Amino acid sequence: MRAMVVRRFGGPEVLESVEVPVPEPGPGQVRIRVAAAAVNPVDLATRAGILTTAGVIPPREVLGLGWDVAGVVEAGSGFRAGDAVIGLRDRIAAPLGAYAEQIVLDAAAVAPAPAGFSPAEASTLPLNALTAAQALDLVETTGTVLVTGAAGAVGGYAVALAHARGLRVVAVASDRDEAPLRGLGAEFVARGPALGDRVRELVPGGVDAVLDTALLGLDALDAVRGGGEFVAFAAGAAPIPLRGVRVRSVWIRADGERLAELARLAEDGTLPLRVADVLPLAEAAAAHERLAAGGLRGRLVLTP
Ligand SMILES: NC(=O)c1ccc[n+]([C@@H]2O[C@H](COP(=O)([O-])OP(=O)(O)OC[C@H]3O[C@@H](n4cnc5c(N)ncnc54)[C@H](OP(=O)(O)O)[C@@H]3O)[C@@H](O)[C@H]2O)c1
């Protein structure tokens, strides 16, 4: 089967299409024929070697790319051949990822695909909705939560899930994203300088918690009340815990049962599944260039 891998770090040009043996599922695993694989910022950081430098990925000769998959079960346990599924590959140092024609995952990392969506749409759910849900699990407040990067993949799901949980949500994004974010139930603050001051005009004293998906660090922490909560989303993105703010980091883990719940929230319209564009797997390098350029709304998705 064909797969995209990296054997040296660099720009999009280091992505290589290689022929590898079809992976066989072991006990408790399933093999999925990939119909769609979403392209995420973590793939760009893996390809560029940033995560190896940061100590998140140990040195490896070959790294697979792609965490998010939607496809059809071919073999294995826990699902029937032919089942439409979604899944998450959370073993970041593995030599094969979702940028491939087939992938083997633990059945515990897989869930039924949401009904009524294309594989491309369904593939945008696992990594970013699970991250948003697991980040919200870290937050104890029942009050007001600020979401930075709210127009992004994690941020959009975080806004929707926080609103569904009954929290007051303040979204930070570009002006052009105000209407869709208000549609998800959020109040809105435009991104830009003096964020803490502008959030405090809306929420006197500051918000109870921030989910900092835009990696703003201290600028986002400034919007949080003393003794509040801060959730960071990347290595090195956790700020100094000034004013008694409790700072935590979320690190995604695969969870098929939770993913099944999130798929149901997509089906009932709580979670919008957004696709920016669909490209052939062989054009993964072009997808990386477009994601790096910024400004996308929804995910780029690769189809083998
Ligand atoms: N720790 C984990 O387990 C985990 C899991 C998943 C993702 N992540 C990380 O979470 C972060 C977000 O991921 P994502 O997939 O949501 O990325 P994304 O879709 O690219 O979204 C990021 C959003 O932040 C916006 N943004 C950038 N600078 C901003 C600013 N100064 N103020 C407000 N918004 C700003 C971007 O806007 P523009 O596009 O207009 O620039 C974009 O809408 C990434 O760093 C990713 O690696 C971590």
Short mmCIF file of C-alpha atoms and ligand atoms in Angstrom, two decimals:
data_model
loop_
_atom_site.label_atom_id
_atom_site.label_comp_id
_atom_site.label_asym_id
_atom_site.label_seq_id
_atom_site.Cartn_x
_atom_site.Cartn_y
_atom_site.Cartn_z
CA MET A 1 0.00 0.00 0.00
CA ARG A 2 1.05 3.64 -0.41
CA ALA A 3 1.81 5.84 2.59
CA MET A 4 3.26 9.31 3.12
CA VAL A 5 6.19 9.41 5.57
CA VAL A 6 9.15 11.59 6.51
CA ARG A 7 12.73 10.32 6.75
CA ARG A 8 14.31 13.74 7.20
CA PHE A 9 12.93 16.94 8.64
CA GLY A 10 12.18 20.06 6.64
CA GLY A 11 9.54 21.79 4.55
CA PRO A 12 6.64 20.13 2.73
CA GLU A 13 9.10 18.79 0.13
CA VAL A 14 10.42 16.16 2.59
CA LEU A 15 7.08 14.30 2.51
CA GLU A 16 7.70 11.02 0.68
CA SER A 17 5.23 8.61 -0.86
CA VAL A 18 6.46 5.07 -0.17
CA GLU A 19 5.23 1.54 -0.83
CA VAL A 20 5.00 -0.47 2.40
CA PRO A 21 3.51 -3.86 3.33
CA VAL A 22 -0.17 -3.86 4.25
CA PRO A 23 -0.25 -3.63 8.07
CA GLU A 24 -1.84 -6.59 9.87
CA PRO A 25 -4.02 -6.03 12.95
CA GLY A 26 -2.87 -7.67 16.17
CA PRO A 27 -5.08 -8.66 19.11
CA GLY A 28 -7.63 -5.96 19.89
CA GLN A 29 -6.86 -4.05 16.70
CA VAL A 30 -8.64 -3.25 13.46
CA ARG A 31 -7.38 -2.48 9.99
CA ILE A 32 -9.20 0.39 8.32
CA ARG A 33 -9.19 1.21 4.61
CA VAL A 34 -8.64 4.94 4.75
CA ALA A 35 -11.23 7.04 2.93
CA ALA A 36 -10.13 10.39 4.38
CA ALA A 37 -7.34 11.70 6.61
CA ALA A 38 -7.46 15.24 7.97
CA VAL A 39 -4.32 17.44 7.94
CA ASN A 40 -3.57 18.99 11.34
CA PRO A 41 -0.95 21.41 12.71
CA VAL A 42 0.70 18.50 14.56
CA ASP A 43 1.55 16.93 11.19
CA LEU A 44 3.41 20.08 10.12
CA ALA A 45 5.30 20.21 13.42
CA THR A 46 6.21 16.51 13.11
CA ARG A 47 7.44 16.94 9.52
CA ALA A 48 9.50 20.00 10.41
CA GLY A 49 11.19 18.20 13.34
CA ILE A 50 9.80 20.68 15.88
CA LEU A 51 8.32 17.92 18.03
CA THR A 52 11.56 15.91 17.97
CA THR A 53 13.53 18.98 19.05
CA ALA A 54 10.96 19.61 21.80
CA GLY A 55 11.40 16.05 23.10
CA VAL A 56 7.83 15.02 22.25
CA ILE A 57 8.96 12.50 19.61
CA PRO A 58 12.06 10.33 20.19
CA PRO A 59 14.50 10.08 17.28
CA ARG A 60 13.11 7.75 14.58
CA GLU A 61 14.32 6.81 11.08
CA VAL A 62 10.79 6.93 9.65
CA LEU A 63 7.76 8.83 10.92
CA GLY A 64 4.24 8.38 9.70
CA LEU A 65 1.93 11.37 9.53
CA GLY A 66 -1.77 11.82 10.12
CA TRP A 67 -3.84 11.30 13.25
CA ASP A 68 -7.42 11.53 11.99
CA VAL A 69 -8.99 8.82 9.92
CA ALA A 70 -12.39 8.03 8.47
CA GLY A 71 -12.82 4.81 6.53
CA VAL A 72 -14.15 1.28 6.44
CA VAL A 73 -13.11 -1.66 8.62
CA GLU A 74 -11.38 -4.41 6.65
CA ALA A 75 -10.28 -6.85 9.36
CA GLY A 76 -9.69 -7.26 13.08
CA SER A 77 -11.74 -7.35 16.24
CA GLY A 78 -14.35 -5.13 17.87
CA PHE A 79 -15.98 -4.07 14.58
CA ARG A 80 -17.37 -5.89 11.55
CA ALA A 81 -15.78 -5.77 8.12
CA GLY A 82 -17.55 -3.04 6.18
CA ASP A 83 -18.36 -0.86 9.20
CA ALA A 84 -17.90 2.87 8.53
CA VAL A 85 -15.68 4.19 11.31
CA ILE A 86 -13.57 7.10 12.50
CA GLY A 87 -10.46 6.78 14.61
CA LEU A 88 -7.48 8.48 16.13
CA ARG A 89 -3.84 7.48 15.83
CA ASP A 90 -2.29 8.95 18.99
CA ARG A 91 1.08 7.15 18.89
CA ILE A 92 3.05 10.03 17.50
CA ALA A 93 6.33 8.13 16.96
CA ALA A 94 4.81 5.35 14.83
CA PRO A 95 6.23 4.70 11.33
CA LEU A 96 2.76 4.78 9.75
CA GLY A 97 -0.09 7.20 10.25
CA ALA A 98 -3.39 8.08 8.64
CA TYR A 99 -1.72 9.49 5.51
CA ALA A 100 -1.95 6.02 3.97
CA GLU A 101 -4.25 3.68 2.10
CA GLN A 102 -4.72 1.49 5.18
CA ILE A 103 -4.09 1.93 8.87
CA VAL A 104 -4.15 -0.38 11.92
CA LEU A 105 -5.53 1.10 15.14
CA ASP A 106 -6.48 -0.29 18.52
CA ALA A 107 -10.20 -0.96 18.40
CA ALA A 108 -10.45 1.16 21.57
CA ALA A 109 -9.37 4.18 19.49
CA VAL A 110 -12.15 3.71 16.93
CA ALA A 111 -15.86 4.61 16.88
CA PRO A 112 -18.75 4.35 14.42
CA ALA A 113 -18.64 7.19 11.88
CA PRO A 114 -21.28 9.87 12.37
CA ALA A 115 -24.26 9.13 10.13
CA GLY A 116 -25.11 11.53 7.35
CA PHE A 117 -21.60 12.91 6.80
CA SER A 118 -19.02 12.27 4.08
CA PRO A 119 -15.75 10.54 5.09
CA ALA A 120 -13.98 13.89 4.59
CA GLU A 121 -16.33 15.61 7.04
CA ALA A 122 -16.14 12.71 9.51
CA SER A 123 -12.33 12.72 9.45
CA THR A 124 -12.26 16.24 10.90
CA LEU A 125 -13.78 15.08 14.19
CA PRO A 126 -11.46 12.78 16.16
CA LEU A 127 -8.29 14.74 17.03
CA ASN A 128 -9.80 18.15 17.50
CA ALA A 129 -13.13 17.29 19.12
CA LEU A 130 -11.43 14.87 21.54
CA THR A 131 -8.83 17.51 22.38
CA ALA A 132 -11.53 20.09 23.06
CA ALA A 133 -13.49 17.63 25.21
CA GLN A 134 -10.44 16.51 27.16
CA ALA A 135 -9.37 20.14 27.67
CA LEU A 136 -12.80 20.98 29.08
CA ASP A 137 -12.45 18.00 31.42
CA LEU A 138 -9.48 19.80 32.98
CA VAL A 139 -11.58 22.85 33.81
CA GLU A 140 -13.59 22.92 37.03
CA THR A 141 -15.46 26.20 36.61
CA THR A 142 -19.16 26.33 35.89
CA GLY A 143 -18.82 30.05 35.07
CA THR A 144 -17.21 31.79 32.12
CA VAL A 145 -14.65 30.28 29.76
CA LEU A 146 -12.61 32.15 27.15
CA VAL A 147 -11.59 30.29 23.99
CA THR A 148 -8.74 31.77 21.94
CA GLY A 149 -8.30 30.61 18.34
CA ALA A 150 -12.04 30.04 18.38
CA ALA A 151 -12.29 29.92 14.57
CA GLY A 152 -9.82 27.02 14.47
CA ALA A 153 -10.56 23.33 14.60
CA VAL A 154 -9.97 22.79 18.33
CA GLY A 155 -11.37 26.21 19.21
CA GLY A 156 -14.60 25.74 17.28
CA TYR A 157 -15.30 22.42 18.99
CA ALA A 158 -14.33 23.89 22.37
CA VAL A 159 -16.85 26.73 21.94
CA ALA A 160 -19.63 24.32 20.98
CA LEU A 161 -18.87 21.81 23.75
CA ALA A 162 -18.51 24.50 26.43
CA HIS A 163 -21.81 26.06 25.38
CA ALA A 164 -23.49 22.63 25.43
CA ARG A 165 -22.12 22.17 28.96
CA GLY A 166 -23.95 25.33 30.07
CA LEU A 167 -20.86 27.53 30.46
CA ARG A 168 -20.83 31.19 29.44
CA VAL A 169 -18.41 31.24 26.47
CA VAL A 170 -16.35 34.15 25.14
CA ALA A 171 -14.70 33.46 21.78
CA VAL A 172 -11.59 35.25 20.49
CA ALA A 173 -11.12 35.27 16.72
CA SER A 174 -11.02 37.53 13.64
CA ASP A 175 -13.96 39.85 12.97
CA ARG A 176 -15.03 37.73 10.00
CA ASP A 177 -15.66 34.82 12.38
CA GLU A 178 -17.96 36.73 14.72
CA ALA A 179 -21.27 35.61 13.18
CA PRO A 180 -20.57 31.85 13.11
CA LEU A 181 -19.19 31.95 16.66
CA ARG A 182 -22.22 33.80 17.96
CA GLY A 183 -24.23 31.12 16.15
CA LEU A 184 -22.49 28.52 18.35
CA GLY A 185 -23.67 30.40 21.43
CA ALA A 186 -20.54 32.44 22.21
CA GLU A 187 -20.00 36.09 23.00
CA PHE A 188 -17.23 37.62 20.92
CA VAL A 189 -13.99 39.56 21.38
CA ALA A 190 -11.86 40.38 18.32
CA ARG A 191 -8.28 39.11 18.35
CA GLY A 192 -5.59 41.73 18.75
CA PRO A 193 -3.63 43.78 21.30
CA ALA A 194 -4.74 44.39 24.91
CA LEU A 195 -6.85 41.24 24.89
CA GLY A 196 -7.03 41.09 28.70
CA ASP A 197 -8.43 44.64 28.92
CA ARG A 198 -11.04 44.02 26.22
CA VAL A 199 -12.18 40.71 27.73
CA ARG A 200 -12.47 42.38 31.16
CA GLU A 201 -14.75 45.06 29.69
CA LEU A 202 -17.13 42.20 28.83
CA VAL A 203 -16.46 40.11 31.93
CA PRO A 204 -15.51 42.41 34.84
CA GLY A 205 -12.68 40.91 36.89
CA GLY A 206 -11.75 38.44 34.16
CA VAL A 207 -12.96 35.03 32.98
CA ASP A 208 -12.85 31.96 35.21
CA ALA A 209 -10.92 29.87 32.69
CA VAL A 210 -9.23 30.09 29.31
CA LEU A 211 -8.70 27.39 26.71
CA ASP A 212 -5.75 28.91 24.84
CA THR A 213 -5.88 27.09 21.51
CA ALA A 214 -4.21 30.05 19.73
CA LEU A 215 -1.15 29.64 22.00
CA LEU A 216 -1.26 33.29 23.14
CA GLY A 217 0.25 32.42 26.54
CA LEU A 218 0.57 35.43 28.86
CA ASP A 219 -1.78 37.57 26.74
CA ALA A 220 -4.54 35.02 27.31
CA LEU A 221 -3.65 34.53 30.96
CA ASP A 222 -4.11 38.28 31.46
CA ALA A 223 -7.83 37.81 30.71
CA VAL A 224 -8.25 35.27 33.55
CA ARG A 225 -9.28 36.29 37.08
CA GLY A 226 -6.87 35.65 39.95
CA GLY A 227 -7.11 32.00 41.02
CA GLY A 228 -8.72 31.03 37.70
CA GLU A 229 -7.75 28.30 35.28
CA PHE A 230 -5.63 28.13 32.12
CA VAL A 231 -5.37 25.21 29.70
CA ALA A 232 -2.38 25.14 27.31
CA PHE A 233 -2.34 23.14 24.07
CA ALA A 234 1.30 22.72 23.00
CA ALA A 235 4.75 21.96 24.32
CA GLY A 236 6.19 25.21 25.69
CA ALA A 237 2.83 27.02 25.52
CA ALA A 238 2.06 26.97 29.26
CA PRO A 239 2.72 30.42 30.78
CA ILE A 240 4.03 31.18 34.25
CA PRO A 241 1.07 30.75 36.66
CA LEU A 242 0.80 34.44 37.63
CA ARG A 243 -1.86 35.59 40.16
CA GLY A 244 -2.55 32.05 41.36
CA VAL A 245 -3.98 30.94 38.02
CA ARG A 246 -3.82 27.15 37.81
CA VAL A 247 -2.07 26.27 34.55
CA ARG A 248 -2.52 22.83 33.00
CA SER A 249 -1.69 21.29 29.63
CA VAL A 250 -3.94 18.98 27.67
CA TRP A 251 -2.40 16.05 25.79
CA ILE A 252 -4.80 14.19 23.57
CA ARG A 253 -5.39 10.50 24.07
CA ALA A 254 -7.45 8.17 21.92
CA ASP A 255 -10.79 7.19 23.45
CA GLY A 256 -13.26 5.34 21.23
CA GLU A 257 -16.18 5.61 23.64
CA ARG A 258 -15.79 9.37 23.98
CA LEU A 259 -15.37 9.63 20.23
CA ALA A 260 -18.67 7.82 19.75
CA GLU A 261 -20.36 10.41 22.02
CA LEU A 262 -18.78 13.22 20.00
CA ALA A 263 -19.98 11.61 16.76
CA ARG A 264 -23.51 11.69 18.16
CA LEU A 265 -23.05 15.40 18.94
CA ALA A 266 -22.07 15.91 15.30
CA GLU A 267 -25.19 14.04 14.20
CA ASP A 268 -27.50 16.20 16.33
CA GLY A 269 -25.87 19.39 15.03
CA THR A 270 -24.07 20.39 18.24
CA LEU A 271 -20.63 20.00 16.64
CA PRO A 272 -20.16 21.46 13.14
CA LEU A 273 -17.85 19.39 10.88
CA ARG A 274 -15.95 21.79 8.65
CA VAL A 275 -13.93 20.86 5.55
CA ALA A 276 -11.84 23.56 3.84
CA ASP A 277 -10.91 21.37 0.85
CA VAL A 278 -10.24 17.79 -0.19
CA LEU A 279 -6.97 16.83 -1.94
CA PRO A 280 -5.49 13.54 -3.14
CA LEU A 281 -3.05 11.91 -0.69
CA ALA A 282 -0.24 12.45 -3.20
CA GLU A 283 -0.76 16.22 -2.76
CA ALA A 284 -0.04 16.17 0.97
CA ALA A 285 2.82 18.65 0.48
CA ALA A 286 0.43 21.19 -1.06
CA ALA A 287 -1.95 20.67 1.85
CA HIS A 288 0.88 21.36 4.30
CA GLU A 289 1.74 24.59 2.47
CA ARG A 290 -1.88 25.76 2.58
CA LEU A 291 -2.31 24.96 6.27
CA ALA A 292 0.96 26.74 7.11
CA ALA A 293 -0.23 29.86 5.24
CA GLY A 294 -3.08 30.21 7.78
CA GLY A 295 -6.54 31.66 7.35
CA LEU A 296 -8.30 28.37 6.53
CA ARG A 297 -11.73 27.72 7.93
CA GLY A 298 -12.25 23.99 8.35
CA ARG A 299 -9.71 21.25 7.79
CA LEU A 300 -7.88 20.19 4.66
CA VAL A 301 -8.52 16.51 4.07
CA LEU A 302 -6.48 13.96 2.08
CA THR A 303 -8.07 11.07 0.21
CA PRO A 304 -5.96 8.07 -0.88
N1 LIG B 1 -2.19 19.25 23.12
C1 LIG B 1 -2.95 18.53 22.32
O1 LIG B 1 -3.30 17.40 22.64
C2 LIG B 1 -3.38 19.15 21.03
C3 LIG B 1 -4.29 18.47 20.19
C4 LIG B 1 -4.72 19.11 19.03
C5 LIG B 1 -4.21 20.36 18.67
N2 LIG B 1 -3.29 20.93 19.49
C6 LIG B 1 -2.73 22.25 19.17
O2 LIG B 1 -3.75 23.20 19.36
C7 LIG B 1 -3.50 24.33 18.52
C8 LIG B 1 -4.75 24.66 17.73
O3 LIG B 1 -4.99 23.58 16.82
P1 LIG B 1 -6.05 23.73 15.67
O4 LIG B 1 -6.07 22.48 14.93
O5 LIG B 1 -7.31 24.27 16.20
O6 LIG B 1 -5.35 24.85 14.77
P2 LIG B 1 -6.07 25.78 13.69
O7 LIG B 1 -7.27 25.09 13.11
O8 LIG B 1 -4.99 26.27 12.80
O9 LIG B 1 -6.64 26.98 14.57
C9 LIG B 1 -5.85 27.91 15.21
C10 LIG B 1 -6.64 29.19 15.17
O10 LIG B 1 -5.98 30.17 15.96
C11 LIG B 1 -6.09 31.38 15.23
N3 LIG B 1 -5.14 32.34 15.73
C12 LIG B 1 -3.83 32.45 15.46
N4 LIG B 1 -3.30 33.48 16.12
C13 LIG B 1 -4.33 34.05 16.83
C14 LIG B 1 -4.44 35.16 17.68
N5 LIG B 1 -3.37 35.91 17.92
N6 LIG B 1 -5.65 35.43 18.23
C15 LIG B 1 -6.73 34.68 17.97
N7 LIG B 1 -6.69 33.63 17.13
C16 LIG B 1 -5.50 33.32 16.58
C17 LIG B 1 -5.90 30.98 13.81
O11 LIG B 1 -6.35 31.97 12.93
P3 LIG B 1 -5.74 32.07 11.43
O12 LIG B 1 -5.98 30.76 10.77
O13 LIG B 1 -6.51 33.20 10.85
O14 LIG B 1 -4.27 32.35 11.61
C18 LIG B 1 -6.77 29.74 13.76
O15 LIG B 1 -8.13 30.08 13.52
C19 LIG B 1 -2.32 23.93 17.63
O16 LIG B 1 -1.15 24.48 18.16
C20 LIG B 1 -2.30 22.42 17.74
O17 LIG B 1 -1.02 21.87 17.50
C21 LIG B 1 -2.88 20.36 20.65
#
